mmCIF file of the C-alpha atoms, coordinates in Angstrom:
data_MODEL
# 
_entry.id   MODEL 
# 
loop_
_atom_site.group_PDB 
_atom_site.id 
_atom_site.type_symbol 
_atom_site.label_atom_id 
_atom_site.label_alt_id 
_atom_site.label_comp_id 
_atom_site.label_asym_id 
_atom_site.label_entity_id 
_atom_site.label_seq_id 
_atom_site.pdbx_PDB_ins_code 
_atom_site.Cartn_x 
_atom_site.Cartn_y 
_atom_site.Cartn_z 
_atom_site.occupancy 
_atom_site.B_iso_or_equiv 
_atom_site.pdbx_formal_charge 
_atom_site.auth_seq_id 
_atom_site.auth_comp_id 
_atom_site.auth_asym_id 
_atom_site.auth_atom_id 
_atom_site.pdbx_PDB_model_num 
ATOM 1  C CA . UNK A 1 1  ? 0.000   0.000   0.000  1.00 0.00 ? 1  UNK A CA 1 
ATOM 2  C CA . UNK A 1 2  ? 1.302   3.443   -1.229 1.00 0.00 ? 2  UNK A CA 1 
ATOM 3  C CA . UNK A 1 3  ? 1.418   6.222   2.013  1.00 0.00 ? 3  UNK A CA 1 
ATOM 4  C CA . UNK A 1 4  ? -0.356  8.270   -0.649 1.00 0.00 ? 4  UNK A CA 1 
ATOM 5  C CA . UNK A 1 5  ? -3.620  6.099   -0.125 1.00 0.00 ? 5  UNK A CA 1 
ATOM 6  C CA . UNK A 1 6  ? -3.336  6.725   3.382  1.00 0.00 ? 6  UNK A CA 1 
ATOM 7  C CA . UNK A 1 7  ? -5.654  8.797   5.512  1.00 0.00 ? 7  UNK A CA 1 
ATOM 8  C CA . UNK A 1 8  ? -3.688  10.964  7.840  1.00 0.00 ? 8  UNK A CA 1 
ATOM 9  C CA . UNK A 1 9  ? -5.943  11.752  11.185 1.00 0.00 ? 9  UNK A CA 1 
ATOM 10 C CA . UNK A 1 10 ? -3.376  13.480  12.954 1.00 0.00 ? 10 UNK A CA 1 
ATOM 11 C CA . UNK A 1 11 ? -0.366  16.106  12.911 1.00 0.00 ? 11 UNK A CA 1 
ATOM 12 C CA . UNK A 1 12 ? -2.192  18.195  10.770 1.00 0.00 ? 12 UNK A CA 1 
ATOM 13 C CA . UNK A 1 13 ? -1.208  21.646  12.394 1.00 0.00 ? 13 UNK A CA 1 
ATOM 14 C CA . UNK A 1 14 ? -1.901  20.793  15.729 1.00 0.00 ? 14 UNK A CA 1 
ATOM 15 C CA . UNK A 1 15 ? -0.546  18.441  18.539 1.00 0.00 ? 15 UNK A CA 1 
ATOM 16 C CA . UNK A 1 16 ? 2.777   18.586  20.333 1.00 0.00 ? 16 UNK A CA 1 
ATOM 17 C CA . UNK A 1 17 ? 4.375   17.589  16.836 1.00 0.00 ? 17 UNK A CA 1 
ATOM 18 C CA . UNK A 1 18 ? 2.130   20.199  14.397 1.00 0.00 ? 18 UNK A CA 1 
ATOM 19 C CA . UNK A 1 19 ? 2.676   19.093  11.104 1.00 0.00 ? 19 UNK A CA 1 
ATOM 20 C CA . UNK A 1 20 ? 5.720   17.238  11.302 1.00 0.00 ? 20 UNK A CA 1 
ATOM 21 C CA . UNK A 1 21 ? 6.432   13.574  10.526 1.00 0.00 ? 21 UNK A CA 1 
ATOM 22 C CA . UNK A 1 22 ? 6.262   12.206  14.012 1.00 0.00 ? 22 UNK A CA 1 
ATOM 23 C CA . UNK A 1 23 ? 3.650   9.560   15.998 1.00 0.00 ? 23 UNK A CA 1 
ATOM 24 C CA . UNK A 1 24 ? 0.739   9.697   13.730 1.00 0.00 ? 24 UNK A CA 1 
ATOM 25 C CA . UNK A 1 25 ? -2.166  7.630   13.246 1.00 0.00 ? 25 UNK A CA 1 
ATOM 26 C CA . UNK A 1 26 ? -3.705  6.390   9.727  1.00 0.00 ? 26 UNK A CA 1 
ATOM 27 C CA . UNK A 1 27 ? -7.124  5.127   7.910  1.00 0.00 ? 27 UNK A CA 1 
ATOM 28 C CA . UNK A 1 28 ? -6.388  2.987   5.312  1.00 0.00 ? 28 UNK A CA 1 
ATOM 29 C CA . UNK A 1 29 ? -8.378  2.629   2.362  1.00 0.00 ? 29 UNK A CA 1 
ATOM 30 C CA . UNK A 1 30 ? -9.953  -0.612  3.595  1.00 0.00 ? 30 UNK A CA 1 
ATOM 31 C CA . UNK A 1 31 ? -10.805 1.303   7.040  1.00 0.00 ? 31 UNK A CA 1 
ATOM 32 C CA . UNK A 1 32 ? -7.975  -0.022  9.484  1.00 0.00 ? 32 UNK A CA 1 
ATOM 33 C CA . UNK A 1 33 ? -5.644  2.038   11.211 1.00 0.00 ? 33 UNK A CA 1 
ATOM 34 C CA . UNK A 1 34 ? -1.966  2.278   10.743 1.00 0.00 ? 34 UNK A CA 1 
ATOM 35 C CA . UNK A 1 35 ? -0.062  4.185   13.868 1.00 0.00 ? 35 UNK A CA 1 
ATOM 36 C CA . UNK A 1 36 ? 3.604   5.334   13.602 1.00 0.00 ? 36 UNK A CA 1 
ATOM 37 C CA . UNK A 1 37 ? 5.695   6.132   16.359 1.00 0.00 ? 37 UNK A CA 1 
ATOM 38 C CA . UNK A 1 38 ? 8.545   5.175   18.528 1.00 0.00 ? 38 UNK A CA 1 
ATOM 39 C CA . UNK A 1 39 ? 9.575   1.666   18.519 1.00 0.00 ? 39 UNK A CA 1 
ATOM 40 C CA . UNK A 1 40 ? 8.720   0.114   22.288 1.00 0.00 ? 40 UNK A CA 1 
ATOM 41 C CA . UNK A 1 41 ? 10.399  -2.720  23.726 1.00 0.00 ? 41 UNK A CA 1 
ATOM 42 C CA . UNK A 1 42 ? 8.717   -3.158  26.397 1.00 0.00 ? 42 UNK A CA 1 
ATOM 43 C CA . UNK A 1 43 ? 7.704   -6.656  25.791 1.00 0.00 ? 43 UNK A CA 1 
ATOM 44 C CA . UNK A 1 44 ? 8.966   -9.169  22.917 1.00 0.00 ? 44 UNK A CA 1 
ATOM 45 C CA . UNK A 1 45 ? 5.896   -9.122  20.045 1.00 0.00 ? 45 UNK A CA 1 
ATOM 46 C CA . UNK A 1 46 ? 4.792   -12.224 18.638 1.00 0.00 ? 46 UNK A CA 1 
ATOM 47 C CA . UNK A 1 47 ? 6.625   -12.629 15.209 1.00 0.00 ? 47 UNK A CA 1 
ATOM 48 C CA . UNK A 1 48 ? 5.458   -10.286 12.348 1.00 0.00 ? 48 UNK A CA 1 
ATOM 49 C CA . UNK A 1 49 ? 4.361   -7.777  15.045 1.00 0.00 ? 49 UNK A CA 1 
ATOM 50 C CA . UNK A 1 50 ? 5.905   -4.589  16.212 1.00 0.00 ? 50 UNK A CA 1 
ATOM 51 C CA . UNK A 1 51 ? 4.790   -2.304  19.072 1.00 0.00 ? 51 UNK A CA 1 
ATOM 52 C CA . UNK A 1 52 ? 5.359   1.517   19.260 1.00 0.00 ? 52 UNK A CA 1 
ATOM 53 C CA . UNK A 1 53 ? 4.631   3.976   21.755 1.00 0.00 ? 53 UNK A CA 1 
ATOM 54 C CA . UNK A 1 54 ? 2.405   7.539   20.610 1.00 0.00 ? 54 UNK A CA 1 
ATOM 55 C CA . UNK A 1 55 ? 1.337   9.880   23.085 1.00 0.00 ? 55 UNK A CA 1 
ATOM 56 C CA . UNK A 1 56 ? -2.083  10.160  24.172 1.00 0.00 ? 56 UNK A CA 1 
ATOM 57 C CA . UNK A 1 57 ? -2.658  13.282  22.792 1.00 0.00 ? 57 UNK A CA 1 
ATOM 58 C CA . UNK A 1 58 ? -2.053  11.589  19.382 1.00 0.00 ? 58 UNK A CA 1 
ATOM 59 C CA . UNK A 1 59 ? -5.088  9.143   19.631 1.00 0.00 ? 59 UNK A CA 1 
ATOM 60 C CA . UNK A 1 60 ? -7.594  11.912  20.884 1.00 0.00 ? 60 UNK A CA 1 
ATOM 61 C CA . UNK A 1 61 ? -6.760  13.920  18.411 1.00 0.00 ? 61 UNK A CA 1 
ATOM 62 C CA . UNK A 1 62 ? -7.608  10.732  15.575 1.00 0.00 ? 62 UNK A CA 1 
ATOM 63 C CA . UNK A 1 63 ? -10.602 10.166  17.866 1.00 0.00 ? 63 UNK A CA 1 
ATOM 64 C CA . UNK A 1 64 ? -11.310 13.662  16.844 1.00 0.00 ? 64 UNK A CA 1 
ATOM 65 C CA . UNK A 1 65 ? -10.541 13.522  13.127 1.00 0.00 ? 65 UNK A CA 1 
ATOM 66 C CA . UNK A 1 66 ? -13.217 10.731  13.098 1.00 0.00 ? 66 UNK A CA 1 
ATOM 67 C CA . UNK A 1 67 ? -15.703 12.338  14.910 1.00 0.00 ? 67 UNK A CA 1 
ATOM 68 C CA . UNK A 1 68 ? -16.085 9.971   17.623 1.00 0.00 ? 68 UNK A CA 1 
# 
């Protein structure tokens, strides 16, 4: 899937990270969400998985975007 296909709900402007290219979240065309931010290692994921850390403020603001 292209990033240009992608739905970006946050860091638009606003946010601690305005409308740079840090911990974002994502609609994709088939209506699941990609999220990008800093790897975590807090716990070993399963294989084929990876976990990353955004701050809260992140998902409200996608919570937002979506009108939730």
């Amino acid at each position: 899937m292209a990033r240009a296909e992608l739905i970006r709900l946050t860091g638009n402007g606003t946010g601690t990270c305005g409308g740079e290219d840090c911990p974002n979240v994502y609609r994709t065309p088939t209506g699941s969400f990609l999220v990008q931010g800093n790897v975590s290692h807090a716990y070993d994921a399963p294989r084929g998985e990876g976990l990353v850390e955004i701050p809260e403020e992140t998902l409200r603001e996608a919570v937002r975007a979506l009108g939730w």
